XYZ file of C-alpha atoms in Angstrom:
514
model
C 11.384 130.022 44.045
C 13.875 132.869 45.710
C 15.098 135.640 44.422
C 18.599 134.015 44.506
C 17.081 130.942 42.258
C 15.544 133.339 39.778
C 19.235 135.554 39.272
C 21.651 133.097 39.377
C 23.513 132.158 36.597
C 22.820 128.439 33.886
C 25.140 126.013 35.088
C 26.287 122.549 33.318
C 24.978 119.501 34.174
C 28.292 118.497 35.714
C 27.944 122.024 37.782
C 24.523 121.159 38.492
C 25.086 117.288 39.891
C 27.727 118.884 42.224
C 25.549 121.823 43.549
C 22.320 121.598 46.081
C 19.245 120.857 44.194
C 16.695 122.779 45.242
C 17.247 125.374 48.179
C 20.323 127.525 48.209
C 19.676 130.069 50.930
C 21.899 130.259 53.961
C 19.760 130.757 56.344
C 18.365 127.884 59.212
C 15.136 127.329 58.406
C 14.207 125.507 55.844
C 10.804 126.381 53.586
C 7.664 125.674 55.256
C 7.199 122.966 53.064
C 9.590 120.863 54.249
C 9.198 121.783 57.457
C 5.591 120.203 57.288
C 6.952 117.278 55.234
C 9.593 116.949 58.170
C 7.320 116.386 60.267
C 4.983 113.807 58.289
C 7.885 111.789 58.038
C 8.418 110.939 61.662
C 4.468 110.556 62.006
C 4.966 107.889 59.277
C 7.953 106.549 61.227
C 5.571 106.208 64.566
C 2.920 104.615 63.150
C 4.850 102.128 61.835
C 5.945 101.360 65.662
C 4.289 98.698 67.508
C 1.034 98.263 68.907
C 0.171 99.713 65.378
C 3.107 98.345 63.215
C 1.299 99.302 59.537
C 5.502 98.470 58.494
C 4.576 100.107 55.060
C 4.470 103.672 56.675
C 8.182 103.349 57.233
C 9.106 103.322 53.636
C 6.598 106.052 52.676
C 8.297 108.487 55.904
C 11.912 107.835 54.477
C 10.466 108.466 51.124
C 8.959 111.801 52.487
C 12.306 112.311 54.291
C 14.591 111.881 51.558
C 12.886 114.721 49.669
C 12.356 116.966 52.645
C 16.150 117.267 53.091
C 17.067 117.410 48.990
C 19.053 120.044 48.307
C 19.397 121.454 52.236
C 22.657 122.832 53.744
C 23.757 120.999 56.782
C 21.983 123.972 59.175
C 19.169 122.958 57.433
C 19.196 119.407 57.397
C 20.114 120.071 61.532
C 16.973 121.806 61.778
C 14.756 119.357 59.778
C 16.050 116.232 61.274
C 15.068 117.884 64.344
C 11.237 118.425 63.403
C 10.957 114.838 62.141
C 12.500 113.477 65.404
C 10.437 115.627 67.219
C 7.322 114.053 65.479
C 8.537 110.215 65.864
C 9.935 110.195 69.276
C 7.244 112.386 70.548
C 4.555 110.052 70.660
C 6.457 106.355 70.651
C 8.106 107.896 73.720
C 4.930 109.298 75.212
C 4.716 105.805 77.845
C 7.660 107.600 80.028
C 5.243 110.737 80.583
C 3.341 108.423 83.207
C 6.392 107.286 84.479
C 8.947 109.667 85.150
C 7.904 113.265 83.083
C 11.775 114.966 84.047
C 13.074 111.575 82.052
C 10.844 111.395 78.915
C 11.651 114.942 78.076
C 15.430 114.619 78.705
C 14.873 111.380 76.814
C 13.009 112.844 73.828
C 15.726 115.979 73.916
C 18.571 113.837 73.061
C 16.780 111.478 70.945
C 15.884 114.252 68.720
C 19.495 115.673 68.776
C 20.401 111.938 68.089
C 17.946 111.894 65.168
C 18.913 115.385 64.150
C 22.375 114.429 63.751
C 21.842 111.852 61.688
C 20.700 113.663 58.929
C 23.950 115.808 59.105
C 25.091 112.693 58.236
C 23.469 112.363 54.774
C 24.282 114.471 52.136
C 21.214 114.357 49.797
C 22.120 117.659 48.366
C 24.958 116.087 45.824
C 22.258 113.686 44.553
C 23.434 110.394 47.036
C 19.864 109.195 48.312
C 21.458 106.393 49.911
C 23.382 108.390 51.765
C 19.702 108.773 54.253
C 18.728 105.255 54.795
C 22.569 104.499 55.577
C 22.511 107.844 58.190
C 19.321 105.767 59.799
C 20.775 102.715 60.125
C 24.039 104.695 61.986
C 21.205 106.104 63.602
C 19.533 103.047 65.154
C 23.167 101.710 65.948
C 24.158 104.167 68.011
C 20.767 104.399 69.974
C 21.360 100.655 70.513
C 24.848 101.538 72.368
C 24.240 105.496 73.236
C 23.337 106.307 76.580
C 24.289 103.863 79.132
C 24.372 101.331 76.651
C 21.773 101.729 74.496
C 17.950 102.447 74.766
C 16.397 101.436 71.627
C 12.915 102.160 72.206
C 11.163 102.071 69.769
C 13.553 100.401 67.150
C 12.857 101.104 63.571
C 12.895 97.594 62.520
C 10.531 96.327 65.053
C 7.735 97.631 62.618
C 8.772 95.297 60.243
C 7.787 92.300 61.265
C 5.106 91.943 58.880
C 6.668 93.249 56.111
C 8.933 92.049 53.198
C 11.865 93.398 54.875
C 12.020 91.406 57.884
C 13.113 88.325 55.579
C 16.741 89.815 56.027
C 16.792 89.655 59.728
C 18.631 86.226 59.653
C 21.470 88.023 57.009
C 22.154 91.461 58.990
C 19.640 91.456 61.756
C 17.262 94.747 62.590
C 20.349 96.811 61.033
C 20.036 95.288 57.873
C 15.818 95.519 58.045
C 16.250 98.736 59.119
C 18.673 99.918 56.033
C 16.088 98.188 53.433
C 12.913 99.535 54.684
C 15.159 102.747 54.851
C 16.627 102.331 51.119
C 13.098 101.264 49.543
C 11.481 104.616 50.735
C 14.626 106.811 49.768
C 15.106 105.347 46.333
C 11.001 106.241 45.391
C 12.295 109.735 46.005
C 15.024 109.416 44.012
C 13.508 107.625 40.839
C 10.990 110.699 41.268
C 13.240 114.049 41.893
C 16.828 113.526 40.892
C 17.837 113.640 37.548
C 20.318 110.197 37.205
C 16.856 108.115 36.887
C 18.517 105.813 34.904
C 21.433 105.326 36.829
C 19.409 105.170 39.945
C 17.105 102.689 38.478
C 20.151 100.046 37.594
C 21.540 100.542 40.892
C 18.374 99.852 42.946
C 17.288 96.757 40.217
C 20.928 95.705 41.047
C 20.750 95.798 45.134
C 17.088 94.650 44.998
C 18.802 91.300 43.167
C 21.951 91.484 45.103
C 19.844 91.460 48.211
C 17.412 88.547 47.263
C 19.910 86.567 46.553
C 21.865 86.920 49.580
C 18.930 86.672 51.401
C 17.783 83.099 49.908
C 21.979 82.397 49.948
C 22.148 82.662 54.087
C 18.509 80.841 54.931
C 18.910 79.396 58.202
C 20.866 76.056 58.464
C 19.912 74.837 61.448
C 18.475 71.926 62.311
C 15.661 70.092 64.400
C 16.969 69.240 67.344
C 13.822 67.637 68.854
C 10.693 69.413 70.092
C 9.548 71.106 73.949
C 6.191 71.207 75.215
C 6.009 74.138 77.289
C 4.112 76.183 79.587
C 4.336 80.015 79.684
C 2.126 81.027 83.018
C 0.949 84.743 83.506
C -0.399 85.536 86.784
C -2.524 89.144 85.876
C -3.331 91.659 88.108
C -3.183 95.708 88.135
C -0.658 97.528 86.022
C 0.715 101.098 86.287
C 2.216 99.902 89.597
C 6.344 100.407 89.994
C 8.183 97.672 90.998
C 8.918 99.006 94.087
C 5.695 99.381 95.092
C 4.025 96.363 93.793
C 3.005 93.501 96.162
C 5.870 90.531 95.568
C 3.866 88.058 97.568
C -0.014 88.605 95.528
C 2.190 88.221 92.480
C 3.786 85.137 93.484
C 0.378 84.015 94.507
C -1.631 84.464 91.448
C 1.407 82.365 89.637
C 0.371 79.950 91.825
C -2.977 79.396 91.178
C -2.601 80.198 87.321
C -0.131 77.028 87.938
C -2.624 74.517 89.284
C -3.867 74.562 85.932
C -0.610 73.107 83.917
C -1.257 70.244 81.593
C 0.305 66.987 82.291
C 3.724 65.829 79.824
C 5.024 69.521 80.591
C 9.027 69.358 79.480
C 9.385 73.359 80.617
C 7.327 76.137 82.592
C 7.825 79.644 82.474
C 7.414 81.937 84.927
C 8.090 85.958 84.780
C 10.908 88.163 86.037
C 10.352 89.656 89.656
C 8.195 85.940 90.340
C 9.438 85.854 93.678
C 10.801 88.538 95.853
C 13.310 87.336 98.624
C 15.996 88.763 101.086
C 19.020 87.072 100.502
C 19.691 84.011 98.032
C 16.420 82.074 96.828
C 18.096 79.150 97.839
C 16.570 77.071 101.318
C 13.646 79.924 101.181
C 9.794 78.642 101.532
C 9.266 80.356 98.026
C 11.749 77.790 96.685
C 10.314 75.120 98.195
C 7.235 75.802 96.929
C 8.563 76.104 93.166
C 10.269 72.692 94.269
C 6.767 71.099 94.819
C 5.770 72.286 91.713
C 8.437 71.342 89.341
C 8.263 67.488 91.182
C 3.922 67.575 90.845
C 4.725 68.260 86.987
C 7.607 66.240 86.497
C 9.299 69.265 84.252
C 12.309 71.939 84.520
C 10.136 75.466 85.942
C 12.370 78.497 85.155
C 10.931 81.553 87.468
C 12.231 85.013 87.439
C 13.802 85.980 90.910
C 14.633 89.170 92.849
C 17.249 88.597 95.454
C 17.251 91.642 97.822
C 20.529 92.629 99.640
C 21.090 95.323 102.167
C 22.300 98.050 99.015
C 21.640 96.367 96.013
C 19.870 93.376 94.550
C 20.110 90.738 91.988
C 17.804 90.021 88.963
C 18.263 86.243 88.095
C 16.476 83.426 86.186
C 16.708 80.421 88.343
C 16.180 76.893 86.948
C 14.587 73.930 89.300
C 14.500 70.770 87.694
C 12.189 68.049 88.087
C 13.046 66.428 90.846
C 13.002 70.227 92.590
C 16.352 70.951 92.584
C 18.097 74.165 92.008
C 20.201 73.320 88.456
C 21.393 76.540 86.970
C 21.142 80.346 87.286
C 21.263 83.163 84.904
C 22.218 86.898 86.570
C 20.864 89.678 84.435
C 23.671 91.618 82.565
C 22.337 94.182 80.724
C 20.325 96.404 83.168
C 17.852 99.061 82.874
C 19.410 102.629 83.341
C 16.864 104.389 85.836
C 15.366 101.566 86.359
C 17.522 99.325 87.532
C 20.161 101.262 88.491
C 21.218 105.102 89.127
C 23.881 105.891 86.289
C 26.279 108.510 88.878
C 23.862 108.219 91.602
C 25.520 111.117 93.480
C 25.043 113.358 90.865
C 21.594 112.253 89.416
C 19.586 112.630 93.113
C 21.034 115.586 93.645
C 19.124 116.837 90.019
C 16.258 114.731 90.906
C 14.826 112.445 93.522
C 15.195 108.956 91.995
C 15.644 107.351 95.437
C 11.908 106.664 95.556
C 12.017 104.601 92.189
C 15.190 102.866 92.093
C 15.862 102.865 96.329
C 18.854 100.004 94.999
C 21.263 99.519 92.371
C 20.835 95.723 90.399
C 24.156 93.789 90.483
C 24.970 93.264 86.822
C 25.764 89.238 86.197
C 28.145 88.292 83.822
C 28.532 85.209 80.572
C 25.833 84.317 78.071
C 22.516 83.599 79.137
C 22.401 79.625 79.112
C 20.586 77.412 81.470
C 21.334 73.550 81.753
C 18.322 71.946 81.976
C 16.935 68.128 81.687
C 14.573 70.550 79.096
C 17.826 71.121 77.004
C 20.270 73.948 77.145
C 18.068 76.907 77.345
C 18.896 80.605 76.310
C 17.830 83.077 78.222
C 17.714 86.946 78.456
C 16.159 89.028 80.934
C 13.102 91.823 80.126
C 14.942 94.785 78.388
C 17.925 92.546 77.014
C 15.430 91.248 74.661
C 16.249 94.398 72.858
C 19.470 94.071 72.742
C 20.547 91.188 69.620
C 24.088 91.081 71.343
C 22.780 89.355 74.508
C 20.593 86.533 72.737
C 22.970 85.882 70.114
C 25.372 85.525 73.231
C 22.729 82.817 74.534
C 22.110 81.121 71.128
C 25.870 80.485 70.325
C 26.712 79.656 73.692
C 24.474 76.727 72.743
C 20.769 77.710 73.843
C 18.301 75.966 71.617
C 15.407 77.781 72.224
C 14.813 81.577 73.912
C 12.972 82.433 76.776
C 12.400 85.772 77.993
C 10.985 86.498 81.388
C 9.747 89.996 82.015
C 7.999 92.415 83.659
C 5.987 95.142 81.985
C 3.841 95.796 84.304
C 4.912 99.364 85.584
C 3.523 100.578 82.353
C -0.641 101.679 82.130
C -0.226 101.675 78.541
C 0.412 98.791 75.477
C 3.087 100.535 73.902
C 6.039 98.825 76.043
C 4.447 95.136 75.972
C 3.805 95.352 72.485
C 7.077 96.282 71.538
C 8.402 93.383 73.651
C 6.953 91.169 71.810
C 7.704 92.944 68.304
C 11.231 92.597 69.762
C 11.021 89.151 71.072
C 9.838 88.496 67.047
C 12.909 89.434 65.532
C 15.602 87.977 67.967
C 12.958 84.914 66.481
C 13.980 85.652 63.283
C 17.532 86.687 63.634
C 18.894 83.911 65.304
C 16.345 81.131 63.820
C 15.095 80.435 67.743
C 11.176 79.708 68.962
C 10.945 82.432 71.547
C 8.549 82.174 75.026
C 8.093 85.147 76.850
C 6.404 85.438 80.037
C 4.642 88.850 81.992
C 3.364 89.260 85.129
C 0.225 91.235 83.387
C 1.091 90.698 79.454
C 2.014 89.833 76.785
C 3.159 86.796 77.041
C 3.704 85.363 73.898
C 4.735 81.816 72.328
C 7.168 82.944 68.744
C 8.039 80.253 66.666
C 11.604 80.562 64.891
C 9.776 81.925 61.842
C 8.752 84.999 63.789
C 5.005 84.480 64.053
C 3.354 84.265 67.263
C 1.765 80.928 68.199
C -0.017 81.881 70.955
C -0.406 85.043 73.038
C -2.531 86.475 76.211
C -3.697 89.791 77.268
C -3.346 92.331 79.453
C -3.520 91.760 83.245
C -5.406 88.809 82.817
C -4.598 85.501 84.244
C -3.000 83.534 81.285
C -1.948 79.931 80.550
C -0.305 79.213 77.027
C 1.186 75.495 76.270
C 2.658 74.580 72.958
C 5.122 72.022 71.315
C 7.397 74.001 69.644
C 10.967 73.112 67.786
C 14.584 72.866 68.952
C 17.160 74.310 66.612
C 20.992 73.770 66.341
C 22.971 75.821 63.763
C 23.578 79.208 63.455
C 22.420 81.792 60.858
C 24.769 84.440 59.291
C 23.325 87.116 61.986
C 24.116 85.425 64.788
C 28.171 84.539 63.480
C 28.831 88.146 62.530
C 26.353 90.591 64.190
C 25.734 93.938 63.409
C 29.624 94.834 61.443
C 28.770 93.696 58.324
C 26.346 95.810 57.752
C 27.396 98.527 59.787
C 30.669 98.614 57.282
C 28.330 99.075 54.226
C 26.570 101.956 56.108
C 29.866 103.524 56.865
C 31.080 102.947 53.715
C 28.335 104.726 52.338
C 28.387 107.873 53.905
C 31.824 107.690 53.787
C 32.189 107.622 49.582
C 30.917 111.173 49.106
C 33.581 112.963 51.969
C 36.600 111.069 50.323
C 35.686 111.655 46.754
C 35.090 115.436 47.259
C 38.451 114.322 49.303
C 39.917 113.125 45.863
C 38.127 115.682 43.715
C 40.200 118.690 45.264
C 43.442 116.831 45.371
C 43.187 116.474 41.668
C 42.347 119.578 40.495
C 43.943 121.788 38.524
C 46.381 124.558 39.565
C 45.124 127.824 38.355
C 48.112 129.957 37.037
C-alpha cells in the first residue's frame, strides 16, 4: 500500500463508493501487479481464439481484466489496456508477420490503441463492472467497421462456439456473445472485490434470467424448406503462395480431377473463390465450357469462384451454371479486402511502401445482397472475408437465400490461424441467421455447418478434399438477422453511458455552498 493510502483520511461508505478503490496515485503506470495481470488477460483472450478456441479462457481474461483496471485513473487504465492488447493481438495477429511484416505491426499498433481505448471507456473505479464487458463489446463493434470497414480478426466471439454463450447468437449475434462471455468474467470479479456483493449478486441472478429467457423467447422460427445434397470440392496443393503468384490454371486443374469423383443425385457443387482465372468476362471462355460439361455430366447447379481480370482492375464473382450448363446468376464481391484486394489511397500508400507487387490491381466492389437463383433454390452467398462480416450474410439470408455458401481462398496463409477462424466464423453466421453453411478452399478448410453451428463434415489442409451431405433448407428469420447489431449496441451504450450522466446529474443537484 502507498504512502498516500496509509495517510489519508476514513471516509464514509457513500465517500468510499464514489472514490477509486484501490490505487490513487497520479502517476501512468500502474503497479506491477496489474501490469502482469494486464497482460494475462489478453493471453487468456488469445487462447480462447481459434485453432485453440478453449471459449472458457475468455471469461477467466475479462475476469482478470476487470480487476486489473479496479480502482485505475484513466492514464492508467490507457496504459493497461495497452499491455493486455499488446498480449492478445500480438500473437492472434502473428499470421500477417509472414505476409506483409510493415502491415502486422501497423496493424497490431492501432489494434492496441483500439483496445487501449476501450478501457478508457469503462470506469471500474466507481464500482460499475459492467461498465468493461460493455467497453468490449464497443470494442469489437468498432473493429468490425474501423479501418476501411472493419477488420475483425480475430473476433472475440468466434471463441465461443463451444461454449454456453454462443446460444445467444440468434438474439444479438457475436455482439451479444461477445457482451455475455464479457459480463460472466467481469461479474466473478465483482462478486469477489467490490463491496455491493449483494446488490451485484441480484443484478447478475436477474440478467442471467432475463437473458435465458430471451434467449429461449427468440429460438429460431424458421422452417424446413426441403433438403440439398451437396458437394463442396477442394482441389489442395501448396500454401504460403500469394494470389498473385499462384498458378490459376494447376488450381483449376486439381478442381477438376477432385470433380471426377462427385456422387451421382448432386442438387449443388461448390467450388472455391479464385477457381478460375480469366481475362475478360467468364462468359464464352473454354474454362466455362468446361464447368458447363460438368454441371450437364452431374445434372446439378455448380457455383465456382471466378477472377475476371481487366486491364486496371478485376472482379471477384461467384458465378452460377445450372444444369443444363448455362450461366444463371452472378454474385460480385462487395466487401473487399483492404491490402489485399485493393490499395486504400494507392498514391499515398506505394509511395510509404511497395504494395504494387501484392495487390498489382484494385477489385471492383459489386453491389446488392448476395443471392443466387438457382434450380438448387435461392442461394446466399458471401465471398471469403465477408464471412466475417454478419451485415453481408444477413443481407443474403433476408434477401431470401436459404442456405449459405462461402467460397474462399486461404491459401496465401502457411499457417491455420486464418482457415480456422473462417470456419469459427462461418459457425456463427450458422448460428446467427439459423442457415446450414458450405464453405469451400482451394487448400482448406472446407467445411459443411449445419444451422445449429456444428460442423458436419470438414477436410484438411492442402489436401485434395471431397465432402457431400444432405443438409436442410430454412425459411424464417431469427431476431439477429431482423435487427442486427443496434439492439445490443444500445444496451452497451447505454451502459457506459449511465455513470457520465449521473455524475452529470449528481453535480447539477448539489448543494450551493454559502
Amino acid at each position: 500500500m502507498s504512502e498516500a493510502e496509509w495517510t489519508a483520511p476514513p471516509v464514509t461508505w457513500r465517500a468510499r463508493e464514489r472514490a477509486p478503490a484501490l490505487d490513487v496515485r497520479d502517476g501512468w503506470l500502474p503497479a506491477w501487479r496489474r501490469v502482469i495481470a494486464g497482460m494475462a488477460a489478453g493471453a487468456l483472450l488469445a487462447g480462447s481464439m481459434p485453432p485453440r478456441s478453449a471459449w472458457y479462457l475468455a471469461p477467466a481474461g475479462v475476469a482478470v481484466l476487470s480487476w486489473a483496471v479496479l480502482g485505475l485513473r484513466w492514464r492508467q487504465r490507457l496504459v493497461l489496456g495497452a499491455v493486455a492488447g499488446l498480449s492478445f493481438f500480438g500473437p492472434t495477429l502473428s499470421w500477417l508477420i509472414d505476409f506483409h511484416p510493415a502491415g502486422f505491426a501497423a496493424l497490431l499498433v492501432l489494434e492496441v490503441a483500439l483496445f487501449a481505448g476501450a478501457m478508457l471507456l469503462a470506469d471500474p473505479a466507481r464500482q460499475r463492472w459492467w461498465t468493461v464487458p460493455a467497453a468490449l463489446v464497443a470494442l469489437e463493434a468498432v473493429r468490425s467497421r474501423f479501418p476501411f470497414g472493419g477488420f475483425p480478426l480475430p473476433g472475440m466471439a468466434l471463441g465461443q462456439l463451444d461454449g454456453p454463450f454462443a446460444a445467444a447468437a440468434p438474439l444479438g449475434g457475436s455482439l451479444l456473445v461477445t457482451g455475455l462471455a464479457a459480463g460472466a468474467g467481469a461479474a466473478v470479479t465483482a462478486l469477489v472485490v467490490t463491496e455491493q456483493r449483494i446488490r451485484t449478486l441480484v443484478l447478475v441472478a436477474t440478467l442471467t434470467a432475463v437473458g435465458a429467457a430471451g434467449v429461449t423467447l427468440a429460438a429460431p422460427d424458421g422452417a424446413p424448406a426441403g433438403q440439398l445434397r451437396a458437394a463442396v470440392v477442394q482441389g489442395g496443393g501448396p500454401r504460403g503462395i500469394p494470389a498473385v503468384r499462384a498458378d490459376e490454371q494447376a488450381v483449376t486443374e486439381r478442381l477438376f480431377e477432385v470433380s471426377n469423383d462427385l456422387p451421382p443425385g448432386l442438387d449443388l457443387v461448390l467450388w472455391p473463390e479464385s477457381s478460375i482465372g480469366v481475362t475478360g468476362p467468364v462468359t464464352d471462355t473454354s474454362e466455362a465450357d468446361r464447368v458447363a460439361a460438368l454441371a450437364r455430366r452431374v445434372g446439378a447447379t455448380v457455383v465456382a469462384g471466378v477472377t475476371e481480370s481487366e486491364s486496371a482492375t478485376f472482379r471477384n464473382a461467384a458465378v452460377a451454371w445450372g444444369p443444363d450448363g448455362r450461366i444463371l446468376d452472378r454474385y460480385e464481391k462487395v466487401h473487399r479486402v483492404p491490402f489485399g484486394e485493393y490499395i486504400p489511397a494507392r498514391g499515398l500508400f506505394e509511395q510509404l511502401s511497395d504494395m504494387t507487387a501484392l495487390v498489382p490491381r484494385d477489385a471492383v466492389p459489386g453491389r446488392g445482397p448476395g443471392l443466387l437463383e438457382t434450380p438448387a433454390g435461392p442461394l446466399g452467398v458471401v465471398i471469403s472475408f465477408e464471412v466475417f462480416f454478419s451485415d453481408r450474410a444477413r443481407a443474403a439470408v433476408t434477401a431470401g437465400g436459404r442456405v449459405l455458401l462461402v467460397p474462399t481462398n486461404a491459401a496465401s496463409y502457411t499457417t491455420e490461424e486464418v482457415p480456422a477462424t473462417e470456419v469459427a466464423a462461418a459457425r456463427m453466421r450458422a448460428r446467427e441467421l439459423d442457415r446450414a453453411v458450405l464453405q469451400a478452399a482451394p487448400t482448406g478448410y472446407t467445411a459443411i455447418v449445419l444451422q445449429d453451428g456444428s460442423i458436419a463434415g470438414q477436410g484438411d489442409l492442402s489436401t485434395p478434399e471431397l465432402l457431400s451431405a444432405t443438409i436442410p433448407l430454412r425459411t424464417g428469420l431469427t431476431p439477429y438477422a431482423r435487427t442486427g447489431d443496434l439492439p445490443v449496441l444500445l444496451v452497451a451504450a447505454s451502459a457506459l453511458c449511465a455513470v457520465p450522466t449521473r455524475r452529470l446529474l449528481h453535480r447539477r443537484h448539489r448543494p450551493t455552498e454559502v
